[in-house]
CSV table of C-alpha atoms in Angstrom, one decimal:
chain,number,residue,atom,x,y,z
D,15,MET,CA,-208.2,-18.0,-108.3
D,16,SER,CA,-211.2,-19.0,-110.3
D,17,ASP,CA,-209.5,-18.6,-113.7
D,18,PRO,CA,-208.4,-22.1,-115.0
D,19,ALA,CA,-205.3,-20.7,-116.6
D,20,GLU,CA,-204.3,-19.0,-113.3
D,21,LEU,CA,-204.9,-22.2,-111.4
D,22,LEU,CA,-202.8,-24.2,-113.9
D,23,THR,CA,-200.0,-21.6,-113.7
D,24,HIS,CA,-200.1,-21.7,-109.9
D,25,ALA,CA,-200.1,-25.5,-109.8
D,26,LYS,CA,-197.1,-25.7,-112.2
D,27,ALA,CA,-195.2,-23.1,-110.2
D,28,THR,CA,-195.6,-24.9,-106.9
D,29,ARG,CA,-195.6,-28.6,-107.8
D,30,ASN,CA,-192.6,-28.3,-110.1
D,31,ASP,CA,-190.6,-26.0,-107.9
D,32,ALA,CA,-187.8,-27.9,-106.1
D,33,LEU,CA,-188.1,-25.8,-102.9
D,34,GLU,CA,-191.9,-26.4,-102.7
D,35,PHE,CA,-191.3,-30.1,-103.3
D,36,ALA,CA,-188.7,-30.1,-100.5
D,37,ALA,CA,-191.2,-28.4,-98.2
D,38,ARG,CA,-193.9,-31.0,-99.0
D,39,THR,CA,-191.3,-33.7,-98.4
D,40,LEU,CA,-190.6,-32.3,-95.0
D,41,LYS,CA,-194.3,-32.1,-94.2
D,42,ASN,CA,-194.8,-35.8,-95.2
D,43,LEU,CA,-191.7,-36.8,-93.1
D,44,ALA,CA,-193.2,-35.0,-90.1
D,45,PHE,CA,-196.4,-36.9,-90.6
D,46,ILE,CA,-194.6,-40.3,-90.6
D,47,THR,CA,-192.6,-39.3,-87.6
D,48,ALA,CA,-195.7,-38.3,-85.7
D,49,ALA,CA,-197.4,-41.6,-86.7
D,50,ARG,CA,-194.4,-43.6,-85.5
D,51,GLU,CA,-194.5,-41.8,-82.2
D,52,GLN,CA,-198.2,-42.7,-81.8
D,53,GLY,CA,-197.3,-46.4,-82.3
D,54,GLN,CA,-198.4,-46.7,-85.9
D,55,ASP,CA,-196.7,-49.4,-88.0
D,56,VAL,CA,-194.7,-47.1,-90.3
D,57,HIS,CA,-191.0,-47.1,-91.2
D,58,GLU,CA,-189.7,-43.7,-90.2
D,59,VAL,CA,-186.1,-44.5,-91.3
D,60,THR,CA,-187.2,-45.8,-94.7
D,61,HIS,CA,-189.3,-42.7,-95.2
D,62,LEU,CA,-186.3,-40.5,-94.2
D,63,ALA,CA,-184.1,-42.2,-96.8
D,64,ASN,CA,-186.9,-41.8,-99.4
D,65,SER,CA,-187.2,-38.2,-98.5
D,66,LEU,CA,-183.6,-37.5,-99.5
D,67,LEU,CA,-184.8,-37.5,-103.1
D,68,GLY,CA,-186.9,-34.4,-102.5
D,69,LEU,CA,-184.6,-32.8,-100.0
D,70,VAL,CA,-181.2,-33.3,-101.6
D,71,VAL,CA,-181.4,-34.8,-105.1
D,72,PHE,CA,-184.1,-32.5,-106.6
D,73,PRO,CA,-182.7,-29.2,-105.3
D,74,PHE,CA,-179.2,-30.3,-106.4
D,75,GLU,CA,-180.4,-31.3,-109.9
D,76,ARG,CA,-182.1,-27.9,-110.2
D,77,HIS,CA,-178.7,-26.2,-109.6
D,78,PHE,CA,-179.7,-24.7,-106.3
D,79,VAL,CA,-176.4,-25.6,-104.6
D,80,ARG,CA,-174.1,-23.3,-106.5
D,81,PHE,CA,-174.3,-20.7,-103.8
D,82,ILE,CA,-173.3,-23.2,-101.1
D,83,LEU,CA,-170.2,-24.6,-102.8
D,84,LYS,CA,-167.8,-22.6,-100.6
D,85,GLN,CA,-169.9,-22.7,-97.4
D,86,LYS,CA,-167.6,-24.3,-94.8
D,87,LEU,CA,-169.2,-27.0,-92.7
D,88,SER,CA,-167.1,-25.7,-89.7
D,89,GLU,CA,-168.9,-22.3,-90.0
D,90,LEU,CA,-172.4,-23.7,-89.8
D,91,PRO,CA,-174.1,-23.3,-86.4
D,92,PRO,CA,-173.7,-26.7,-84.6
D,93,LYS,CA,-177.1,-26.5,-82.9
D,94,GLU,CA,-178.7,-26.4,-86.4
D,95,TRP,CA,-176.3,-28.5,-88.4
D,96,PRO,CA,-175.2,-31.9,-87.1
D,97,GLN,CA,-171.7,-33.2,-87.4
D,98,TRP,CA,-171.0,-35.8,-90.1
D,99,ARG,CA,-168.4,-38.5,-89.5
D,100,PHE,CA,-166.2,-38.9,-92.5
D,101,ASP,CA,-164.5,-42.3,-93.0
D,102,LEU,CA,-163.0,-41.7,-96.5
D,103,GLN,CA,-162.1,-38.3,-97.9
D,104,VAL,CA,-163.4,-35.4,-95.7
D,105,SER,CA,-165.9,-32.9,-97.1
D,106,ASP,CA,-165.1,-29.4,-95.8
D,107,SER,CA,-167.8,-27.5,-97.6
D,108,LEU,CA,-171.6,-27.9,-97.6
D,109,GLY,CA,-171.5,-28.0,-101.4
D,110,ASP,CA,-169.0,-30.9,-101.5
D,111,LEU,CA,-171.0,-32.9,-98.8
D,112,VAL,CA,-174.3,-32.4,-100.8
D,113,TYR,CA,-172.6,-33.4,-104.0
D,114,HIS,CA,-171.5,-36.7,-102.5
D,115,LEU,CA,-174.8,-37.2,-100.6
D,116,ARG,CA,-176.7,-36.7,-103.9
D,117,ASN,CA,-174.5,-39.3,-105.6
D,118,ALA,CA,-175.0,-41.8,-102.8
D,119,VAL,CA,-178.7,-41.4,-102.9
D,120,ALA,CA,-179.1,-41.4,-106.6
D,121,HIS,CA,-176.9,-44.5,-107.0
D,122,GLY,CA,-178.2,-46.5,-104.1
D,123,ARG,CA,-175.1,-46.3,-102.0
D,124,ILE,CA,-176.8,-46.0,-98.7
D,125,GLU,CA,-176.7,-48.4,-95.8
D,126,PHE,CA,-178.4,-48.6,-92.4
D,127,SER,CA,-176.8,-49.8,-89.1
D,128,SER,CA,-180.0,-51.4,-87.9
D,129,ASP,CA,-183.4,-52.5,-89.1
D,130,SER,CA,-185.1,-50.5,-86.3
D,131,ARG,CA,-188.0,-48.3,-87.4
D,132,ARG,CA,-187.0,-45.7,-84.9
D,133,ALA,CA,-184.6,-43.1,-86.2
D,134,SER,CA,-182.9,-42.8,-82.9
D,135,ASP,CA,-181.7,-46.4,-83.2
D,136,VAL,CA,-180.2,-46.1,-86.7
D,137,ARG,CA,-177.0,-44.7,-88.2
D,138,ILE,CA,-177.0,-44.0,-92.0
D,139,ILE,CA,-173.9,-44.6,-94.0
D,140,VAL,CA,-173.6,-43.0,-97.5
D,141,GLU,CA,-170.8,-43.7,-100.0
D,142,ASP,CA,-169.7,-42.2,-103.3
D,143,ALA,CA,-167.7,-44.2,-106.0
D,144,ARG,CA,-166.2,-43.5,-109.3
D,145,PRO,CA,-168.6,-44.0,-112.3
D,146,GLY,CA,-168.7,-47.4,-113.9
D,147,GLY,CA,-168.4,-49.5,-110.7
D,148,GLY,CA,-165.2,-47.9,-109.6
D,149,PRO,CA,-164.0,-48.1,-106.0
D,150,VAL,CA,-165.6,-46.2,-103.1
D,151,TYR,CA,-163.6,-43.0,-102.5
D,152,TRP,CA,-165.9,-41.1,-100.1
D,153,ARG,CA,-167.9,-42.3,-97.1
D,154,ALA,CA,-169.7,-40.5,-94.4
D,155,SER,CA,-172.3,-41.4,-91.7
D,156,LEU,CA,-174.7,-39.8,-89.5
D,157,ALA,CA,-177.4,-40.8,-87.0
D,158,ALA,CA,-180.8,-40.9,-88.7
D,159,THR,CA,-182.2,-38.3,-86.2
D,160,ASP,CA,-179.3,-36.0,-87.2
D,161,LEU,CA,-180.0,-36.6,-90.9
D,162,LYS,CA,-183.5,-35.3,-90.3
D,163,LEU,CA,-182.0,-32.2,-88.7
D,164,PHE,CA,-179.5,-31.8,-91.6
D,165,CYS,CA,-182.3,-32.0,-94.2
D,166,THR,CA,-184.4,-29.5,-92.3
D,167,SER,CA,-181.5,-27.1,-91.9
D,168,TYR,CA,-180.5,-27.5,-95.6
D,169,VAL,CA,-184.0,-26.8,-96.9
D,170,LYS,CA,-184.3,-23.8,-94.6
D,171,LEU,CA,-180.9,-22.5,-95.9
D,172,LEU,CA,-182.1,-22.9,-99.5
D,173,GLU,CA,-185.3,-21.1,-98.7
D,174,ASP,CA,-183.6,-18.3,-96.9
D,175,VAL,CA,-181.0,-17.7,-99.6
D,176,ILE,CA,-183.0,-18.2,-102.8
D,177,GLY,CA,-186.7,-18.8,-101.8
């Protein structure tokens, strides 16, 4: 690829593609996880929460979730898809879960059970509320390590179906 126009076209196609962005996000997350395992002073859980932008919000906003709206959570392989705990209003489809997860991330409705930097020590709680400061009507939680598995499985599903 020595032609500048071809280089520009390739750069735009990959950098602006939501699935490519998600893949790069997973790569960065793996790097942070490995650094944490080697004793580096990094915040794995913080990076996991930040990664939700590239793993959930961008693909959702690019309308990549239409095909999963009816995919039942109960039909997903349990070894590849962790179980969420629903405290308010159960999501029975992957599309509904991703919709609420996207809202929680985009509107800062995410909490952590601990300040630990290790994902294995933290549970992540996400909430969705009505617009304009309305009451919370949906809440779910998941261990941070399971959130990492969920994100990896979600991106793989998106790649398999539309990538």
